[in-house]
mmCIF file of C-alpha atoms in Angstrom:
data_model
loop_
_atom_site.group_PDB
_atom_site.id
_atom_site.type_symbol
_atom_site.label_atom_id
_atom_site.label_comp_id
_atom_site.label_asym_id
_atom_site.label_seq_id
_atom_site.Cartn_x
_atom_site.Cartn_y
_atom_site.Cartn_z
ATOM 1 C CA UNK A 14 127.999 6.766 123.732
ATOM 2 C CA UNK A 15 124.577 7.972 122.633
ATOM 3 C CA UNK A 16 123.857 8.980 126.225
ATOM 4 C CA UNK A 17 127.046 11.002 126.310
ATOM 5 C CA UNK A 18 126.106 12.903 123.140
ATOM 6 C CA UNK A 19 122.610 13.423 124.492
ATOM 7 C CA UNK A 20 123.929 14.812 127.782
ATOM 8 C CA UNK A 21 126.401 16.982 125.957
ATOM 9 C CA UNK A 22 123.663 18.405 123.680
ATOM 10 C CA UNK A 23 121.389 19.099 126.658
ATOM 11 C CA UNK A 24 124.249 20.824 128.476
ATOM 12 C CA UNK A 25 125.006 23.069 125.510
ATOM 13 C CA UNK A 26 121.301 23.954 125.127
ATOM 14 C CA UNK A 27 121.017 24.688 128.828
ATOM 15 C CA UNK A 28 124.150 26.829 128.731
ATOM 16 C CA UNK A 29 122.768 28.798 125.765
ATOM 17 C CA UNK A 30 119.476 29.375 127.579
ATOM 18 C CA UNK A 31 121.303 30.594 130.704
ATOM 19 C CA UNK A 32 123.442 32.988 128.627
ATOM 20 C CA UNK A 33 120.403 34.427 126.819
ATOM 21 C CA UNK A 34 118.618 34.893 130.145
ATOM 22 C CA UNK A 35 121.646 36.645 131.680
ATOM 23 C CA UNK A 36 121.951 38.946 128.644
ATOM 24 C CA UNK A 37 118.257 39.833 128.975
ATOM 25 C CA UNK A 38 118.700 40.604 132.705
ATOM 26 C CA UNK A 39 121.707 42.790 132.014
ATOM 27 C CA UNK A 40 119.916 44.789 129.312
ATOM 28 C CA UNK A 41 116.862 45.190 131.516
ATOM 29 C CA UNK A 42 118.983 46.376 134.476
ATOM 30 C CA UNK A 43 120.836 48.947 132.342
ATOM 31 C CA UNK A 44 117.577 50.301 130.926
ATOM 32 C CA UNK A 45 116.041 50.571 134.396
ATOM 33 C CA UNK A 46 119.097 52.416 135.720
ATOM 34 C CA UNK A 47 118.909 55.198 133.064
ATOM 35 C CA UNK A 48 116.850 58.276 134.101
ATOM 36 C CA UNK A 49 113.786 58.682 131.956
ATOM 37 C CA UNK A 50 113.993 61.624 129.595
ATOM 38 C CA UNK A 51 111.475 64.368 130.198
ATOM 39 C CA UNK A 52 111.930 65.796 126.731
ATOM 40 C CA UNK A 53 108.927 65.893 124.467
ATOM 41 C CA UNK A 54 109.027 65.942 120.720
ATOM 42 C CA UNK A 55 109.549 69.404 119.270
ATOM 43 C CA UNK A 56 106.205 69.310 117.501
ATOM 44 C CA UNK A 57 104.415 68.853 120.842
ATOM 45 C CA UNK A 58 106.443 71.421 122.719
ATOM 46 C CA UNK A 59 105.398 75.054 122.817
ATOM 47 C CA UNK A 60 108.423 77.289 123.064
ATOM 48 C CA UNK A 61 107.801 80.791 124.404
ATOM 49 C CA UNK A 62 109.824 83.384 122.580
ATOM 50 C CA UNK A 63 110.202 87.021 123.433
ATOM 51 C CA UNK A 64 109.412 89.261 120.496
ATOM 52 C CA UNK A 65 111.555 92.343 120.334
ATOM 53 C CA UNK A 66 110.067 95.133 118.235
ATOM 54 C CA UNK A 67 112.531 96.238 115.632
ATOM 55 C CA UNK A 68 112.466 99.820 114.458
ATOM 56 C CA UNK A 69 110.885 100.144 111.027
ATOM 57 C CA UNK A 70 113.559 100.851 108.467
ATOM 58 C CA UNK A 71 112.836 103.600 105.977
ATOM 59 C CA UNK A 72 112.632 101.060 103.160
ATOM 60 C CA UNK A 73 109.901 99.170 105.069
ATOM 61 C CA UNK A 74 107.619 102.192 105.518
ATOM 62 C CA UNK A 75 104.652 102.118 103.151
ATOM 63 C CA UNK A 76 101.442 104.094 102.795
ATOM 64 C CA UNK A 77 99.655 101.327 104.709
ATOM 65 C CA UNK A 78 101.954 102.035 107.700
ATOM 66 C CA UNK A 79 99.916 105.204 108.364
ATOM 67 C CA UNK A 80 96.241 105.732 109.260
ATOM 68 C CA UNK A 81 93.787 107.042 106.670
ATOM 69 C CA UNK A 82 93.482 110.297 108.640
ATOM 70 C CA UNK A 83 97.072 111.070 107.608
ATOM 71 C CA UNK A 84 97.168 109.488 104.154
ATOM 72 C CA UNK A 85 93.873 110.806 102.725
ATOM 73 C CA UNK A 86 94.667 114.521 103.257
ATOM 74 C CA UNK A 87 98.049 113.994 101.580
ATOM 75 C CA UNK A 88 96.358 112.339 98.581
ATOM 76 C CA UNK A 89 93.828 115.172 98.313
ATOM 77 C CA UNK A 90 96.579 117.795 98.528
ATOM 78 C CA UNK A 91 98.461 116.081 95.677
ATOM 79 C CA UNK A 92 95.291 115.891 93.559
ATOM 80 C CA UNK A 93 94.528 119.595 94.075
ATOM 81 C CA UNK A 94 97.887 121.338 94.573
ATOM 82 C CA UNK A 95 100.407 118.952 93.046
ATOM 83 C CA UNK A 96 103.981 118.303 94.129
ATOM 84 C CA UNK A 97 105.150 121.869 94.802
ATOM 85 C CA UNK A 98 105.440 121.526 98.559
ATOM 86 C CA UNK A 99 107.550 118.387 98.360
ATOM 87 C CA UNK A 100 110.783 120.354 97.928
ATOM 88 C CA UNK A 101 110.173 122.559 100.975
ATOM 89 C CA UNK A 102 110.370 121.945 104.711
ATOM 90 C CA UNK A 103 107.065 123.686 105.365
ATOM 91 C CA UNK A 104 104.714 121.724 107.597
ATOM 92 C CA UNK A 105 101.391 120.429 106.314
ATOM 93 C CA UNK A 106 98.610 121.240 108.803
ATOM 94 C CA UNK A 107 95.429 119.147 109.016
ATOM 95 C CA UNK A 108 92.195 120.115 110.751
ATOM 96 C CA UNK A 109 89.140 117.836 111.102
ATOM 97 C CA UNK A 110 85.911 119.889 111.299
ATOM 98 C CA UNK A 111 82.589 118.355 112.377
ATOM 99 C CA UNK A 112 79.293 119.009 110.611
ATOM 100 C CA UNK A 113 77.389 121.804 112.377
ATOM 101 C CA UNK A 114 80.532 123.873 113.007
ATOM 102 C CA UNK A 115 80.434 127.543 111.965
ATOM 103 C CA UNK A 116 82.560 128.187 108.883
ATOM 104 C CA UNK A 117 83.934 131.255 110.696
ATOM 105 C CA UNK A 118 84.239 129.664 114.137
ATOM 106 C CA UNK A 119 84.087 132.853 116.251
ATOM 107 C CA UNK A 120 80.981 134.315 114.583
ATOM 108 C CA UNK A 121 77.511 132.865 115.210
ATOM 109 C CA UNK A 122 76.184 134.661 112.121
ATOM 110 C CA UNK A 123 78.432 132.504 109.959
ATOM 111 C CA UNK A 124 76.734 129.611 108.165
ATOM 112 C CA UNK A 125 77.588 126.096 109.340
ATOM 113 C CA UNK A 126 79.159 123.176 107.568
ATOM 114 C CA UNK A 127 76.482 120.676 106.596
ATOM 115 C CA UNK A 128 79.052 117.869 106.327
ATOM 116 C CA UNK A 129 82.233 116.915 108.144
ATOM 117 C CA UNK A 130 85.160 118.475 106.319
ATOM 118 C CA UNK A 131 88.941 118.388 106.418
ATOM 119 C CA UNK A 132 91.213 121.368 105.940
ATOM 120 C CA UNK A 133 94.795 120.935 104.773
ATOM 121 C CA UNK A 134 97.059 123.968 104.805
ATOM 122 C CA UNK A 135 100.689 124.966 104.485
ATOM 123 C CA UNK A 136 102.743 128.136 104.612
ATOM 124 C CA UNK A 137 100.791 131.233 105.626
ATOM 125 C CA UNK A 138 97.708 129.751 107.317
ATOM 126 C CA UNK A 139 95.722 132.927 106.683
ATOM 127 C CA UNK A 140 96.319 132.780 102.940
ATOM 128 C CA UNK A 141 93.463 130.862 101.273
ATOM 129 C CA UNK A 142 95.744 129.957 98.356
ATOM 130 C CA UNK A 143 97.541 127.622 100.769
ATOM 131 C CA UNK A 144 94.374 125.842 101.978
ATOM 132 C CA UNK A 145 92.315 122.935 100.672
ATOM 133 C CA UNK A 146 88.924 122.382 102.339
ATOM 134 C CA UNK A 147 87.114 119.206 101.341
ATOM 135 C CA UNK A 148 84.483 116.602 102.238
ATOM 136 C CA UNK A 149 85.072 112.962 101.316
ATOM 137 C CA UNK A 150 82.422 111.520 98.979
ATOM 138 C CA UNK A 151 83.616 107.937 99.681
ATOM 139 C CA UNK A 152 83.658 107.108 95.973
ATOM 140 C CA UNK A 153 87.198 108.154 95.043
ATOM 141 C CA UNK A 154 86.223 111.831 94.830
ATOM 142 C CA UNK A 155 86.034 114.776 97.217
ATOM 143 C CA UNK A 156 83.949 117.936 97.210
ATOM 144 C CA UNK A 157 86.132 121.039 97.465
ATOM 145 C CA UNK A 158 84.769 124.158 99.156
ATOM 146 C CA UNK A 159 85.970 127.686 99.260
ATOM 147 C CA UNK A 160 88.434 129.099 99.280
ATOM 148 C CA UNK A 161 88.020 129.044 103.083
ATOM 149 C CA UNK A 162 90.747 130.344 105.427
ATOM 150 C CA UNK A 163 92.471 127.906 107.779
ATOM 151 C CA UNK A 164 92.848 130.721 110.311
ATOM 152 C CA UNK A 165 90.480 133.707 110.503
ATOM 153 C CA UNK A 166 90.832 137.306 111.650
ATOM 154 C CA UNK A 167 88.904 138.050 114.825
ATOM 155 C CA UNK A 168 85.296 139.174 114.464
ATOM 156 C CA UNK A 169 83.964 142.619 115.309
ATOM 157 C CA UNK A 170 81.198 141.418 117.634
ATOM 158 C CA UNK A 171 77.776 142.967 117.393
ATOM 159 C CA UNK A 172 78.470 145.022 114.292
ATOM 160 C CA UNK A 173 75.372 144.449 112.141
ATOM 161 C CA UNK A 174 76.991 145.209 108.794
ATOM 162 C CA UNK A 175 79.997 142.994 109.563
ATOM 163 C CA UNK A 176 77.766 140.075 110.611
ATOM 164 C CA UNK A 177 75.767 140.420 107.390
ATOM 165 C CA UNK A 178 78.966 140.311 105.324
ATOM 166 C CA UNK A 179 80.262 137.274 107.269
ATOM 167 C CA UNK A 180 77.022 135.391 106.647
ATOM 168 C CA UNK A 181 77.039 136.196 102.926
ATOM 169 C CA UNK A 182 80.745 135.390 102.561
ATOM 170 C CA UNK A 183 80.611 132.069 104.372
ATOM 171 C CA UNK A 184 77.463 131.079 102.479
ATOM 172 C CA UNK A 185 79.280 131.802 99.238
ATOM 173 C CA UNK A 186 82.273 129.713 100.366
ATOM 174 C CA UNK A 187 80.088 126.658 100.933
ATOM 175 C CA UNK A 188 78.167 127.156 97.709
ATOM 176 C CA UNK A 189 81.404 127.344 95.726
ATOM 177 C CA UNK A 190 81.908 123.606 95.236
ATOM 178 C CA UNK A 191 83.955 121.448 92.915
ATOM 179 C CA UNK A 192 84.133 117.651 92.629
ATOM 180 C CA UNK A 193 87.707 116.378 92.268
ATOM 181 C CA UNK A 194 88.866 112.815 91.651
ATOM 182 C CA UNK A 195 91.559 111.622 94.055
ATOM 183 C CA UNK A 196 93.638 108.946 92.327
ATOM 184 C CA UNK A 197 95.448 106.185 94.161
ATOM 185 C CA UNK A 198 99.155 105.647 93.636
ATOM 186 C CA UNK A 199 102.005 108.161 93.857
ATOM 187 C CA UNK A 200 102.903 106.457 97.134
ATOM 188 C CA UNK A 201 106.386 107.988 97.321
ATOM 189 C CA UNK A 202 104.942 111.512 97.046
ATOM 190 C CA UNK A 203 102.186 110.692 99.548
ATOM 191 C CA UNK A 204 104.760 109.416 102.059
ATOM 192 C CA UNK A 205 106.797 112.623 101.709
ATOM 193 C CA UNK A 206 103.695 114.683 102.448
ATOM 194 C CA UNK A 207 102.728 112.508 105.418
ATOM 195 C CA UNK A 208 106.201 113.101 106.858
ATOM 196 C CA UNK A 209 105.612 116.875 106.532
ATOM 197 C CA UNK A 210 102.361 116.752 108.501
ATOM 198 C CA UNK A 211 102.479 118.806 111.683
#
C-alpha cells in the first residue's frame, strides 16, 4: 500500500513538472512569434516638427520688435517735438548722415559734420521747423543741431558771396547745439511713430 501511495505521489509530481514545462514552452513560443517593437521611449526619440511662422498680431508688437535705427529717431522726435504728429497721416522721414559729410551736401564750401548725425523730418521737408537733427551721446541724451534743413535749395556754383554765406550759415548751424534728455517709456506713442516712418 505504501508503494502505491509512493507511486501515486511520484506520478502527480511528474505530471506537475510536465505541465509547468509545457506552459513555459507555450509562453516562450508566443513571445518569440511576436514582432519586436521598434518604438523607442518618447524621451529618447527626437521628433522633427515643422515650424510655421505666424503673423505677428498687433497686440504682440512691442518696441523691441523693431531695430534701434527705427525706434531711437521716434524717441528723439517725441522728446523734442512731442505728440503732435501722432494724429496725422504724415510720414516720418529718417536720414542717417556720416561724419565728414557737408552740412549742405551740394556745396563744398559748406562745413562738414564732425559726428554721425540723424535727421528726422515730417511735412514740408524744406521747412526747418519740421526737422530734428541730432547726434546720439550714448548716455540717454542727444545733441541737437540747427535748425538744419532736411532738403536744401540748389547752390549757385562759383558765386563767391553765396559760398561765403553758405559756409557761415552751416558753421552757425553746427555751433547751435543743445543737449536733450531722451526718456525711455511712452512705448505706445513710439510704436505709432515707427509705423509712420517712410
